mmCIF file of C-alpha atoms and ligand atoms in Angstrom:
data_model
loop_
_atom_site.group_PDB
_atom_site.id
_atom_site.type_symbol
_atom_site.label_atom_id
_atom_site.label_comp_id
_atom_site.label_asym_id
_atom_site.label_seq_id
_atom_site.Cartn_x
_atom_site.Cartn_y
_atom_site.Cartn_z
ATOM 1 C CA MET A 1 -16.665 -34.556 23.905
ATOM 2 C CA THR A 2 -13.696 -35.662 21.796
ATOM 3 C CA ASP A 3 -14.021 -35.164 18.072
ATOM 4 C CA MET A 4 -14.716 -38.218 15.910
ATOM 5 C CA ILE A 5 -14.641 -38.828 12.158
ATOM 6 C CA THR A 6 -18.060 -38.075 10.680
ATOM 7 C CA GLN A 7 -18.796 -40.392 7.735
ATOM 8 C CA VAL A 8 -21.195 -39.213 5.040
ATOM 9 C CA VAL A 9 -22.897 -42.171 3.321
ATOM 10 C CA SER A 10 -25.624 -42.553 0.722
ATOM 11 C CA CYS A 11 -29.102 -43.632 1.750
ATOM 12 C CA ASP A 12 -28.883 -46.317 -0.970
ATOM 13 C CA ASP A 13 -25.797 -47.885 0.619
ATOM 14 C CA SER A 14 -27.288 -50.904 2.471
ATOM 15 C CA PRO A 15 -24.106 -51.930 4.331
ATOM 16 C CA ALA A 16 -23.745 -48.310 5.527
ATOM 17 C CA ILE A 17 -27.376 -48.274 6.713
ATOM 18 C CA ALA A 18 -26.655 -51.489 8.633
ATOM 19 C CA ARG A 19 -23.665 -49.765 10.274
ATOM 20 C CA ALA A 20 -25.871 -46.752 11.070
ATOM 21 C CA THR A 21 -28.477 -48.900 12.812
ATOM 22 C CA ALA A 22 -25.693 -50.543 14.830
ATOM 23 C CA ILE A 23 -24.472 -47.074 15.865
ATOM 24 C CA LEU A 24 -28.007 -46.191 17.003
ATOM 25 C CA ARG A 25 -28.415 -49.449 18.903
ATOM 26 C CA SER A 26 -25.156 -48.796 20.706
ATOM 27 C CA GLY A 27 -26.513 -45.465 21.991
ATOM 28 C CA ASN A 28 -24.849 -43.101 19.543
ATOM 29 C CA LEU A 29 -26.106 -40.526 17.043
ATOM 30 C CA VAL A 30 -26.770 -40.617 13.298
ATOM 31 C CA ALA A 31 -28.069 -37.737 11.155
ATOM 32 C CA ALA A 32 -30.382 -38.608 8.278
ATOM 33 C CA ALA A 33 -32.448 -37.008 5.560
ATOM 34 C CA THR A 34 -36.186 -36.747 6.022
ATOM 35 C CA GLU A 35 -38.704 -35.100 3.691
ATOM 36 C CA THR A 36 -38.672 -31.929 5.851
ATOM 37 C CA VAL A 37 -35.120 -31.202 7.093
ATOM 38 C CA TYR A 38 -32.241 -33.464 8.163
ATOM 39 C CA GLY A 39 -32.785 -35.041 11.590
ATOM 40 C CA LEU A 40 -30.300 -36.013 14.291
ATOM 41 C CA ALA A 41 -31.441 -39.411 15.542
ATOM 42 C CA ALA A 42 -30.932 -41.351 18.769
ATOM 43 C CA ASP A 43 -32.598 -44.393 20.336
ATOM 44 C CA ALA A 44 -35.627 -42.803 22.031
ATOM 45 C CA THR A 45 -35.689 -45.540 24.663
ATOM 46 C CA ASN A 46 -32.115 -44.843 25.828
ATOM 47 C CA ASP A 47 -31.814 -41.836 28.136
ATOM 48 C CA GLU A 48 -28.026 -41.572 27.742
ATOM 49 C CA ALA A 49 -28.337 -41.607 23.941
ATOM 50 C CA VAL A 50 -31.044 -38.923 23.988
ATOM 51 C CA LYS A 51 -28.919 -36.745 26.270
ATOM 52 C CA LYS A 52 -26.206 -36.812 23.594
ATOM 53 C CA ILE A 53 -28.629 -35.062 21.195
ATOM 54 C CA TYR A 54 -29.052 -32.151 23.638
ATOM 55 C CA GLN A 55 -25.303 -32.100 24.248
ATOM 56 C CA VAL A 56 -24.216 -32.162 20.597
ATOM 57 C CA LYS A 57 -26.774 -29.528 19.562
ATOM 58 C CA GLY A 58 -26.313 -27.373 22.644
ATOM 59 C CA ARG A 59 -30.098 -27.590 22.950
ATOM 60 C CA PRO A 60 -31.768 -26.351 26.144
ATOM 61 C CA SER A 61 -32.904 -29.393 28.130
ATOM 62 C CA ASN A 62 -36.459 -28.020 28.441
ATOM 63 C CA ASN A 63 -37.084 -28.130 24.663
ATOM 64 C CA PRO A 64 -38.694 -31.529 23.922
ATOM 65 C CA LEU A 65 -37.846 -33.695 20.905
ATOM 66 C CA ILE A 66 -40.017 -35.341 18.278
ATOM 67 C CA CYS A 67 -40.130 -39.136 18.330
ATOM 68 C CA HIS A 68 -40.030 -40.732 14.861
ATOM 69 C CA VAL A 69 -42.008 -43.927 14.305
ATOM 70 C CA LEU A 70 -42.384 -46.361 11.398
ATOM 71 C CA ASP A 71 -46.171 -46.478 11.352
ATOM 72 C CA ILE A 72 -49.406 -45.941 13.254
ATOM 73 C CA SER A 73 -49.029 -49.138 15.230
ATOM 74 C CA MET A 74 -45.619 -48.083 16.553
ATOM 75 C CA ALA A 75 -47.203 -44.742 17.551
ATOM 76 C CA GLU A 76 -50.029 -46.601 19.296
ATOM 77 C CA SER A 77 -47.501 -48.467 21.420
ATOM 78 C CA LEU A 78 -46.185 -45.120 22.732
ATOM 79 C CA VAL A 79 -49.105 -42.672 22.930
ATOM 80 C CA GLU A 80 -52.880 -42.645 23.402
ATOM 81 C CA VAL A 81 -54.259 -42.317 19.869
ATOM 82 C CA SER A 82 -57.783 -40.876 19.890
ATOM 83 C CA GLU A 83 -60.115 -41.376 16.927
ATOM 84 C CA THR A 84 -59.324 -37.872 15.695
ATOM 85 C CA ALA A 85 -55.597 -38.499 15.996
ATOM 86 C CA LYS A 86 -55.940 -41.763 14.088
ATOM 87 C CA LEU A 87 -57.939 -40.112 11.324
ATOM 88 C CA LEU A 88 -55.192 -37.527 10.860
ATOM 89 C CA MET A 89 -52.443 -40.161 10.948
ATOM 90 C CA GLU A 90 -54.271 -42.171 8.305
ATOM 91 C CA LYS A 91 -54.671 -39.092 6.143
ATOM 92 C CA PHE A 92 -51.213 -37.528 6.478
ATOM 93 C CA TRP A 93 -48.781 -40.341 7.443
ATOM 94 C CA PRO A 94 -46.189 -41.048 6.398
ATOM 95 C CA GLY A 95 -45.592 -37.323 6.053
ATOM 96 C CA PRO A 96 -44.758 -34.009 7.697
ATOM 97 C CA LEU A 97 -47.373 -33.948 10.477
ATOM 98 C CA THR A 98 -46.276 -34.242 14.116
ATOM 99 C CA LEU A 99 -48.912 -34.970 16.761
ATOM 100 C CA VAL A 100 -48.409 -34.185 20.449
ATOM 101 C CA LEU A 101 -50.433 -36.799 22.344
ATOM 102 C CA PRO A 102 -50.650 -38.199 25.892
ATOM 103 C CA GLN A 103 -47.938 -40.789 26.534
ATOM 104 C CA ARG A 104 -48.896 -44.311 27.499
ATOM 105 C CA THR A 105 -47.794 -45.324 30.962
ATOM 106 C CA PRO A 106 -45.641 -47.072 31.731
ATOM 107 C CA THR A 107 -43.528 -46.150 28.717
ATOM 108 C CA GLN A 108 -40.249 -47.348 27.266
ATOM 109 C CA ILE A 109 -39.536 -43.793 26.023
ATOM 110 C CA ALA A 110 -36.735 -42.022 27.880
ATOM 111 C CA PRO A 111 -38.076 -39.071 29.929
ATOM 112 C CA THR A 112 -35.560 -36.664 28.331
ATOM 113 C CA VAL A 113 -37.275 -37.041 24.920
ATOM 114 C CA SER A 114 -40.268 -35.076 26.177
ATOM 115 C CA ALA A 115 -38.255 -32.953 28.615
ATOM 116 C CA GLY A 116 -40.288 -34.566 31.394
ATOM 117 C CA LEU A 117 -43.731 -33.716 29.937
ATOM 118 C CA SER A 118 -46.536 -36.284 30.068
ATOM 119 C CA THR A 119 -47.114 -35.880 26.331
ATOM 120 C CA LEU A 120 -44.999 -37.104 23.420
ATOM 121 C CA ALA A 121 -44.644 -35.622 19.934
ATOM 122 C CA VAL A 122 -44.830 -38.403 17.312
ATOM 123 C CA ARG A 123 -44.151 -38.236 13.598
ATOM 124 C CA CYS A 124 -43.928 -40.848 10.859
ATOM 125 C CA PRO A 125 -41.369 -39.705 8.265
ATOM 126 C CA ASN A 126 -41.767 -40.393 4.580
ATOM 127 C CA HIS A 127 -38.118 -40.495 3.535
ATOM 128 C CA PRO A 128 -36.296 -43.813 2.964
ATOM 129 C CA ALA A 129 -33.203 -42.605 4.889
ATOM 130 C CA MET A 130 -34.939 -42.033 8.244
ATOM 131 C CA ARG A 131 -37.381 -44.900 7.631
ATOM 132 C CA SER A 132 -34.557 -47.375 7.042
ATOM 133 C CA LEU A 133 -32.995 -46.360 10.365
ATOM 134 C CA ILE A 134 -36.241 -46.917 12.287
ATOM 135 C CA LYS A 135 -36.901 -50.171 10.491
ATOM 136 C CA GLY A 136 -33.328 -51.455 10.731
ATOM 137 C CA SER A 137 -32.949 -50.636 14.416
ATOM 138 C CA GLY A 138 -36.510 -51.587 15.345
ATOM 139 C CA LEU A 139 -36.481 -48.510 17.590
ATOM 140 C CA PRO A 140 -38.504 -45.326 17.899
ATOM 141 C CA LEU A 141 -35.983 -42.554 17.177
ATOM 142 C CA ALA A 142 -35.863 -39.176 18.879
ATOM 143 C CA ALA A 143 -34.794 -36.713 16.201
ATOM 144 C CA PRO A 144 -34.700 -32.922 16.178
ATOM 145 C CA SER A 145 -33.162 -31.023 13.282
ATOM 146 C CA ALA A 146 -29.483 -31.876 12.779
ATOM 147 C CA ASN A 147 -27.989 -28.442 13.452
ATOM 148 C CA PRO A 148 -26.398 -26.677 16.399
ATOM 149 C CA SER A 149 -29.158 -25.114 18.511
ATOM 150 C CA GLY A 150 -30.070 -21.637 17.302
ATOM 151 C CA LYS A 151 -28.788 -22.141 13.744
ATOM 152 C CA ILE A 152 -30.964 -22.649 10.690
ATOM 153 C CA SER A 153 -32.220 -26.163 9.989
ATOM 154 C CA PRO A 154 -30.159 -28.245 7.536
ATOM 155 C CA THR A 155 -31.665 -29.227 4.198
ATOM 156 C CA THR A 156 -28.586 -30.991 2.758
ATOM 157 C CA ALA A 157 -25.994 -33.427 4.118
ATOM 158 C CA GLU A 158 -23.398 -30.696 3.587
ATOM 159 C CA HIS A 159 -25.343 -28.323 5.886
ATOM 160 C CA VAL A 160 -25.307 -31.032 8.554
ATOM 161 C CA ARG A 161 -21.593 -31.609 8.101
ATOM 162 C CA SER A 162 -20.779 -27.941 8.366
ATOM 163 C CA GLY A 163 -22.622 -27.719 11.706
ATOM 164 C CA LEU A 164 -21.829 -31.062 13.339
ATOM 165 C CA ASP A 165 -18.617 -32.389 11.760
ATOM 166 C CA GLY A 166 -16.593 -34.374 14.290
ATOM 167 C CA LYS A 167 -19.507 -34.492 16.738
ATOM 168 C CA ILE A 168 -21.551 -37.355 15.260
ATOM 169 C CA GLU A 169 -20.562 -40.677 13.753
ATOM 170 C CA MET A 170 -22.548 -40.683 10.523
ATOM 171 C CA ILE A 171 -24.717 -38.648 8.143
ATOM 172 C CA ILE A 172 -27.110 -40.433 5.777
ATOM 173 C CA ASP A 173 -27.205 -38.337 2.618
ATOM 174 C CA GLY A 174 -30.569 -38.359 0.855
ATOM 175 C CA GLY A 175 -29.961 -35.241 -1.252
ATOM 176 C CA ALA A 176 -31.661 -31.881 -0.753
ATOM 177 C CA THR A 177 -34.842 -32.361 1.274
ATOM 178 C CA ASP A 178 -38.142 -32.202 -0.613
ATOM 179 C CA LEU A 179 -40.060 -29.798 1.611
ATOM 180 C CA GLY A 180 -37.332 -27.702 3.204
ATOM 181 C CA ILE A 181 -39.077 -26.661 6.420
ATOM 182 C CA GLU A 182 -39.891 -28.589 9.571
ATOM 183 C CA SER A 183 -43.092 -30.566 10.137
ATOM 184 C CA THR A 184 -46.426 -29.063 11.094
ATOM 185 C CA ILE A 185 -46.983 -29.710 14.823
ATOM 186 C CA ILE A 186 -50.430 -30.050 16.387
ATOM 187 C CA SER A 187 -51.500 -31.126 19.827
ATOM 188 C CA ILE A 188 -54.706 -33.020 20.512
ATOM 189 C CA ASP A 189 -55.724 -32.913 24.146
ATOM 190 C CA GLN A 190 -57.925 -35.246 26.235
ATOM 191 C CA ASN A 191 -61.016 -33.288 25.105
ATOM 192 C CA ASP A 192 -60.054 -33.781 21.454
ATOM 193 C CA VAL A 193 -59.205 -30.089 21.036
ATOM 194 C CA ILE A 194 -56.658 -29.566 18.247
ATOM 195 C CA ARG A 195 -54.099 -26.773 18.519
ATOM 196 C CA LEU A 196 -51.560 -25.707 15.935
ATOM 197 C CA LEU A 197 -48.195 -25.513 17.712
ATOM 198 C CA ARG A 198 -46.042 -24.911 14.630
ATOM 199 C CA PRO A 199 -47.215 -24.218 11.068
ATOM 200 C CA GLY A 200 -45.716 -26.334 8.278
ATOM 201 C CA THR A 201 -46.412 -27.548 4.771
ATOM 202 C CA ILE A 202 -49.550 -29.377 5.910
ATOM 203 C CA THR A 203 -51.760 -26.380 6.600
ATOM 204 C CA SER A 204 -54.262 -25.711 9.346
ATOM 205 C CA ASP A 205 -57.033 -25.685 6.726
ATOM 206 C CA GLU A 206 -56.074 -29.153 5.492
ATOM 207 C CA ILE A 207 -56.093 -30.457 9.076
ATOM 208 C CA ALA A 208 -59.467 -28.804 9.738
ATOM 209 C CA ASP A 209 -60.902 -30.361 6.562
ATOM 210 C CA ALA A 210 -59.574 -33.825 7.380
ATOM 211 C CA SER A 211 -60.705 -33.781 11.021
ATOM 212 C CA ASN A 212 -63.896 -31.781 10.571
ATOM 213 C CA LYS A 213 -62.839 -29.714 13.584
ATOM 214 C CA ASP A 214 -61.701 -26.171 14.260
ATOM 215 C CA ILE A 215 -57.976 -25.784 14.775
ATOM 216 C CA LEU A 216 -57.039 -23.404 17.576
ATOM 217 C CA ASP A 217 -53.998 -21.265 17.053
ATOM 218 C CA ASN A 218 -51.429 -21.714 19.737
ATOM 219 C CA ASN A 219 -50.668 -18.433 21.450
ATOM 220 C CA SER A 220 -48.636 -17.243 24.362
ATOM 221 C CA ASN A 221 -51.511 -18.050 26.752
ATOM 222 C CA HIS A 222 -51.349 -21.685 25.764
ATOM 223 C CA ILE A 223 -47.720 -22.659 26.065
ATOM 224 C CA THR A 224 -47.530 -26.436 26.232
ATOM 225 C CA ALA A 225 -43.755 -26.761 26.016
ATOM 226 C CA PRO A 226 -41.130 -24.374 27.313
ATOM 227 C CA GLY A 227 -39.256 -24.562 23.997
ATOM 228 C CA GLN A 228 -42.134 -22.827 22.295
ATOM 229 C CA LEU A 229 -41.217 -19.556 23.948
ATOM 230 C CA GLU A 230 -37.835 -19.348 22.332
ATOM 231 C CA SER A 231 -36.756 -17.592 19.194
ATOM 232 C CA HIS A 232 -34.362 -19.495 17.024
ATOM 233 C CA TYR A 233 -32.784 -19.673 13.594
ATOM 234 C CA ALA A 234 -30.731 -16.584 14.287
ATOM 235 C CA PRO A 235 -28.247 -16.125 11.447
ATOM 236 C CA ASP A 236 -25.307 -13.790 12.087
ATOM 237 C CA ALA A 237 -26.718 -11.141 9.767
ATOM 238 C CA LEU A 238 -29.500 -8.719 10.663
ATOM 239 C CA ILE A 239 -32.781 -9.514 8.923
ATOM 240 C CA ARG A 240 -35.352 -7.043 7.595
ATOM 241 C CA LEU A 241 -38.738 -8.412 6.515
ATOM 242 C CA ASN A 242 -41.336 -7.280 3.945
ATOM 243 C CA ALA A 243 -38.608 -5.639 1.871
ATOM 244 C CA LYS A 244 -39.617 -4.911 -1.718
ATOM 245 C CA THR A 245 -36.227 -3.333 -2.423
ATOM 246 C CA ALA A 246 -32.810 -3.758 -0.857
ATOM 247 C CA LEU A 247 -30.913 -1.047 0.992
ATOM 248 C CA ALA A 248 -27.179 -0.548 0.589
ATOM 249 C CA GLY A 249 -25.219 -3.553 1.843
ATOM 250 C CA GLU A 250 -28.226 -5.864 2.127
ATOM 251 C CA TYR A 251 -28.428 -9.301 0.515
ATOM 252 C CA HIS A 252 -31.951 -9.433 -0.855
ATOM 253 C CA ILE A 253 -33.938 -12.674 -0.780
ATOM 254 C CA GLY A 254 -36.638 -12.249 -3.412
ATOM 255 C CA PHE A 255 -39.983 -13.889 -4.068
ATOM 256 C CA GLY A 256 -42.067 -13.712 -7.249
ATOM 257 C CA GLU A 257 -41.715 -10.329 -8.940
ATOM 258 C CA VAL A 258 -39.410 -9.019 -6.226
ATOM 259 C CA LYS A 259 -36.322 -10.408 -7.914
ATOM 260 C CA GLY A 260 -33.621 -10.076 -5.229
ATOM 261 C CA ASN A 261 -30.104 -11.547 -5.269
ATOM 262 C CA PHE A 262 -31.632 -14.992 -4.829
ATOM 263 C CA ASN A 263 -35.265 -15.655 -5.652
ATOM 264 C CA LEU A 264 -37.223 -18.190 -3.576
ATOM 265 C CA SER A 265 -39.641 -18.742 -6.454
ATOM 266 C CA GLU A 266 -39.905 -16.588 -9.539
ATOM 267 C CA THR A 267 -43.377 -17.977 -10.253
ATOM 268 C CA GLY A 268 -44.514 -17.213 -6.696
ATOM 269 C CA ASP A 269 -44.829 -20.902 -5.779
ATOM 270 C CA LEU A 270 -44.874 -21.192 -1.969
ATOM 271 C CA SER A 271 -43.803 -24.870 -1.906
ATOM 272 C CA GLU A 272 -40.749 -24.014 -3.972
ATOM 273 C CA ALA A 273 -40.051 -21.074 -1.650
ATOM 274 C CA ALA A 274 -40.261 -23.287 1.450
ATOM 275 C CA LYS A 275 -37.865 -25.749 -0.117
ATOM 276 C CA LYS A 276 -35.272 -23.053 -0.834
ATOM 277 C CA LEU A 277 -35.760 -20.932 2.293
ATOM 278 C CA PHE A 278 -32.986 -22.180 4.572
ATOM 279 C CA THR A 279 -30.486 -22.458 1.716
ATOM 280 C CA ALA A 280 -31.289 -18.844 0.841
ATOM 281 C CA ILE A 281 -30.821 -17.628 4.414
ATOM 282 C CA GLY A 282 -27.542 -19.580 4.683
ATOM 283 C CA LYS A 283 -26.258 -18.103 1.400
ATOM 284 C CA ALA A 284 -27.320 -14.617 2.433
ATOM 285 C CA ASP A 285 -25.665 -15.007 5.834
ATOM 286 C CA GLN A 286 -22.367 -15.919 4.158
ATOM 287 C CA SER A 287 -22.585 -13.037 1.693
ATOM 288 C CA ALA A 288 -23.583 -10.012 3.791
ATOM 289 C CA ASP A 289 -24.078 -8.577 7.273
ATOM 290 C CA LYS A 290 -27.632 -7.577 6.494
ATOM 291 C CA ILE A 291 -30.431 -9.547 4.864
ATOM 292 C CA ALA A 292 -33.679 -8.210 3.404
ATOM 293 C CA ILE A 293 -36.507 -10.621 2.632
ATOM 294 C CA ALA A 294 -39.330 -9.880 0.182
ATOM 295 C CA PRO A 295 -42.950 -10.059 1.370
ATOM 296 C CA ILE A 296 -44.275 -13.624 1.429
ATOM 297 C CA PRO A 297 -48.087 -14.016 1.290
ATOM 298 C CA LEU A 298 -49.737 -15.019 4.559
ATOM 299 C CA THR A 299 -51.684 -17.869 3.002
ATOM 300 C CA GLY A 300 -51.220 -21.652 2.874
ATOM 301 C CA ILE A 301 -47.556 -22.651 3.214
ATOM 302 C CA GLY A 302 -46.757 -18.920 3.301
ATOM 303 C CA LEU A 303 -47.859 -18.968 6.961
ATOM 304 C CA ALA A 304 -45.113 -21.480 7.785
ATOM 305 C CA ILE A 305 -42.523 -19.499 5.826
ATOM 306 C CA ASN A 306 -43.510 -16.281 7.602
ATOM 307 C CA ASP A 307 -43.296 -18.089 10.956
ATOM 308 C CA ARG A 308 -39.700 -19.133 10.225
ATOM 309 C CA ILE A 309 -38.502 -15.771 8.884
ATOM 310 C CA LYS A 310 -40.164 -13.883 11.749
ATOM 311 C CA ARG A 311 -38.238 -16.027 14.195
ATOM 312 C CA ALA A 312 -35.021 -15.571 12.218
ATOM 313 C CA ALA A 313 -35.551 -11.819 12.506
ATOM 314 C CA ALA A 314 -36.780 -11.898 16.107
ATOM 315 C CA PRO A 315 -33.615 -11.181 18.106
ATOM 316 C CA ARG A 316 -32.918 -8.098 16.009
ATOM 317 C CA PRO A 317 -34.447 -4.964 17.505
ATOM 318 C CA GLN A 318 -34.114 -2.654 14.492
ATOM 319 C CA THR A 319 -35.986 -4.102 11.561
ATOM 320 C CA ASP A 320 -38.594 -2.071 9.686
ATOM 321 C CA THR A 321 -41.240 -4.754 9.641
ATOM 322 C CA ASP A 322 -44.599 -4.006 11.190
ATOM 323 C CA THR A 323 -44.946 -7.551 12.469
ATOM 324 C CA ASP A 324 -44.644 -8.396 16.144
ATOM 325 C CA HIS A 325 -41.436 -10.380 16.357
ATOM 326 C CA HIS A 326 -42.417 -12.149 19.515
ATOM 327 C CA LEU A 327 -45.771 -13.431 18.349
ATOM 328 C CA ASN A 328 -46.274 -17.128 17.910
ATOM 329 C CA SER A 329 -42.697 -18.187 18.557
ATOM 330 C CA ASN A 330 -42.885 -21.931 18.656
ATOM 331 C CA GLY A 331 -39.301 -22.634 19.536
ATOM 332 C CA ASN A 332 -37.576 -24.416 16.738
ATOM 333 C CA GLU A 333 -33.997 -24.742 15.945
HETATM 334 P P1 AMP B 401 -37.508 -29.722 16.569
HETATM 335 O O1 AMP B 401 -37.227 -31.118 17.004
HETATM 336 O O2 AMP B 401 -36.327 -28.839 16.672
HETATM 337 O O3 AMP B 401 -38.215 -29.684 15.261
HETATM 338 O O4 AMP B 401 -38.498 -29.128 17.643
HETATM 339 C C1 AMP B 401 -39.515 -29.876 18.161
HETATM 340 C C2 AMP B 401 -40.534 -28.963 18.759
HETATM 341 O O5 AMP B 401 -41.691 -29.759 18.982
HETATM 342 C C3 AMP B 401 -40.197 -28.413 20.134
HETATM 343 O O6 AMP B 401 -39.475 -27.223 20.069
HETATM 344 C C4 AMP B 401 -41.569 -28.183 20.745
HETATM 345 O O7 AMP B 401 -42.032 -26.911 20.389
HETATM 346 C C5 AMP B 401 -42.431 -29.251 20.048
HETATM 347 N N1 AMP B 401 -42.704 -30.374 20.947
HETATM 348 C C6 AMP B 401 -42.038 -31.541 21.032
HETATM 349 N N2 AMP B 401 -42.564 -32.326 21.990
HETATM 350 C C7 AMP B 401 -43.583 -31.654 22.522
HETATM 351 C C8 AMP B 401 -44.507 -31.912 23.558
HETATM 352 N N3 AMP B 401 -44.499 -33.045 24.234
HETATM 353 N N4 AMP B 401 -45.401 -30.953 23.838
HETATM 354 C C9 AMP B 401 -45.443 -29.794 23.128
HETATM 355 N N5 AMP B 401 -44.591 -29.489 22.146
HETATM 356 C C10 AMP B 401 -43.673 -30.394 21.839
HETATM 357 MG MG1 MG B 402 -34.950 -27.952 15.238
#
């Protein structure tokens, strides 16, 4: 693919948003802020456009994408929305909850979005940048994180530019993302069984409360998408988890009282830590060959943070953590 000029524009720039929607309608890619991480969007009904996402990211073709919709009614035109699914959409949308549901047939959605699966992951973003693209184009947008496959997810327009400059036409800058980690993903099957496929800032407990149902943890016996087997986020540096102190040569990412070179949250606030996580890993990766990360509590949003740092550490055989690096790898990029 020949390199192009990547324009970075503000999400308040209406003429630029109009140009972005034209780019999408012509089958090309635009990156945009969402409340979780920056997404790389394409017209989900155009197979050639969706293929460009896989190509630009270097994403394995068996790792399905999330389809972004404006509202519940757009979701209902694409997937079978059970009563439980609707309840959760009403409670958490727009917001960082992705639901994997049976696709309607026939469907306008390109088969590559779901990597050929009969289900589709739908999410309704709550950020004006991505919302204006869906609204302006009138299209459902397939959008994974806007980073090269295997790298950490981007939480600023600058992160996107450093990974994809010259490969996409436009980046819609909406500032640093509010939440900092990717959406919670659940599946709801034909028997109304809810499974957590990827933890996020909306916790399993909140979903259980809202649905009045038990949430099953996804595990390696219940792989519903091939992408979920993969470990991602690998920075160049080696990562050591549960580190209260740093060893020689390590960049130490702290949390709470474990100060570190960069502290995710001095007050021990897990939302703040999630928001800063990928910036911290990026900074650490630029500063040292080895990274140590302080213990993060395994409660609430801490579960999502631990999921991401475990996967960042996963390809490294010699860390001193007692966690199983291959547990619960849900395949993100
Ligand atoms: P990303 O777009 O990088 O945030 O990753 C999206 C993730 O959503 C994939 O890696 C899958 O784990 C999950 N996913 C997307 N679509 C489906 C689906 N139809 N069934 C199960 N999981 C899915
Ligand atoms: Mg991703």
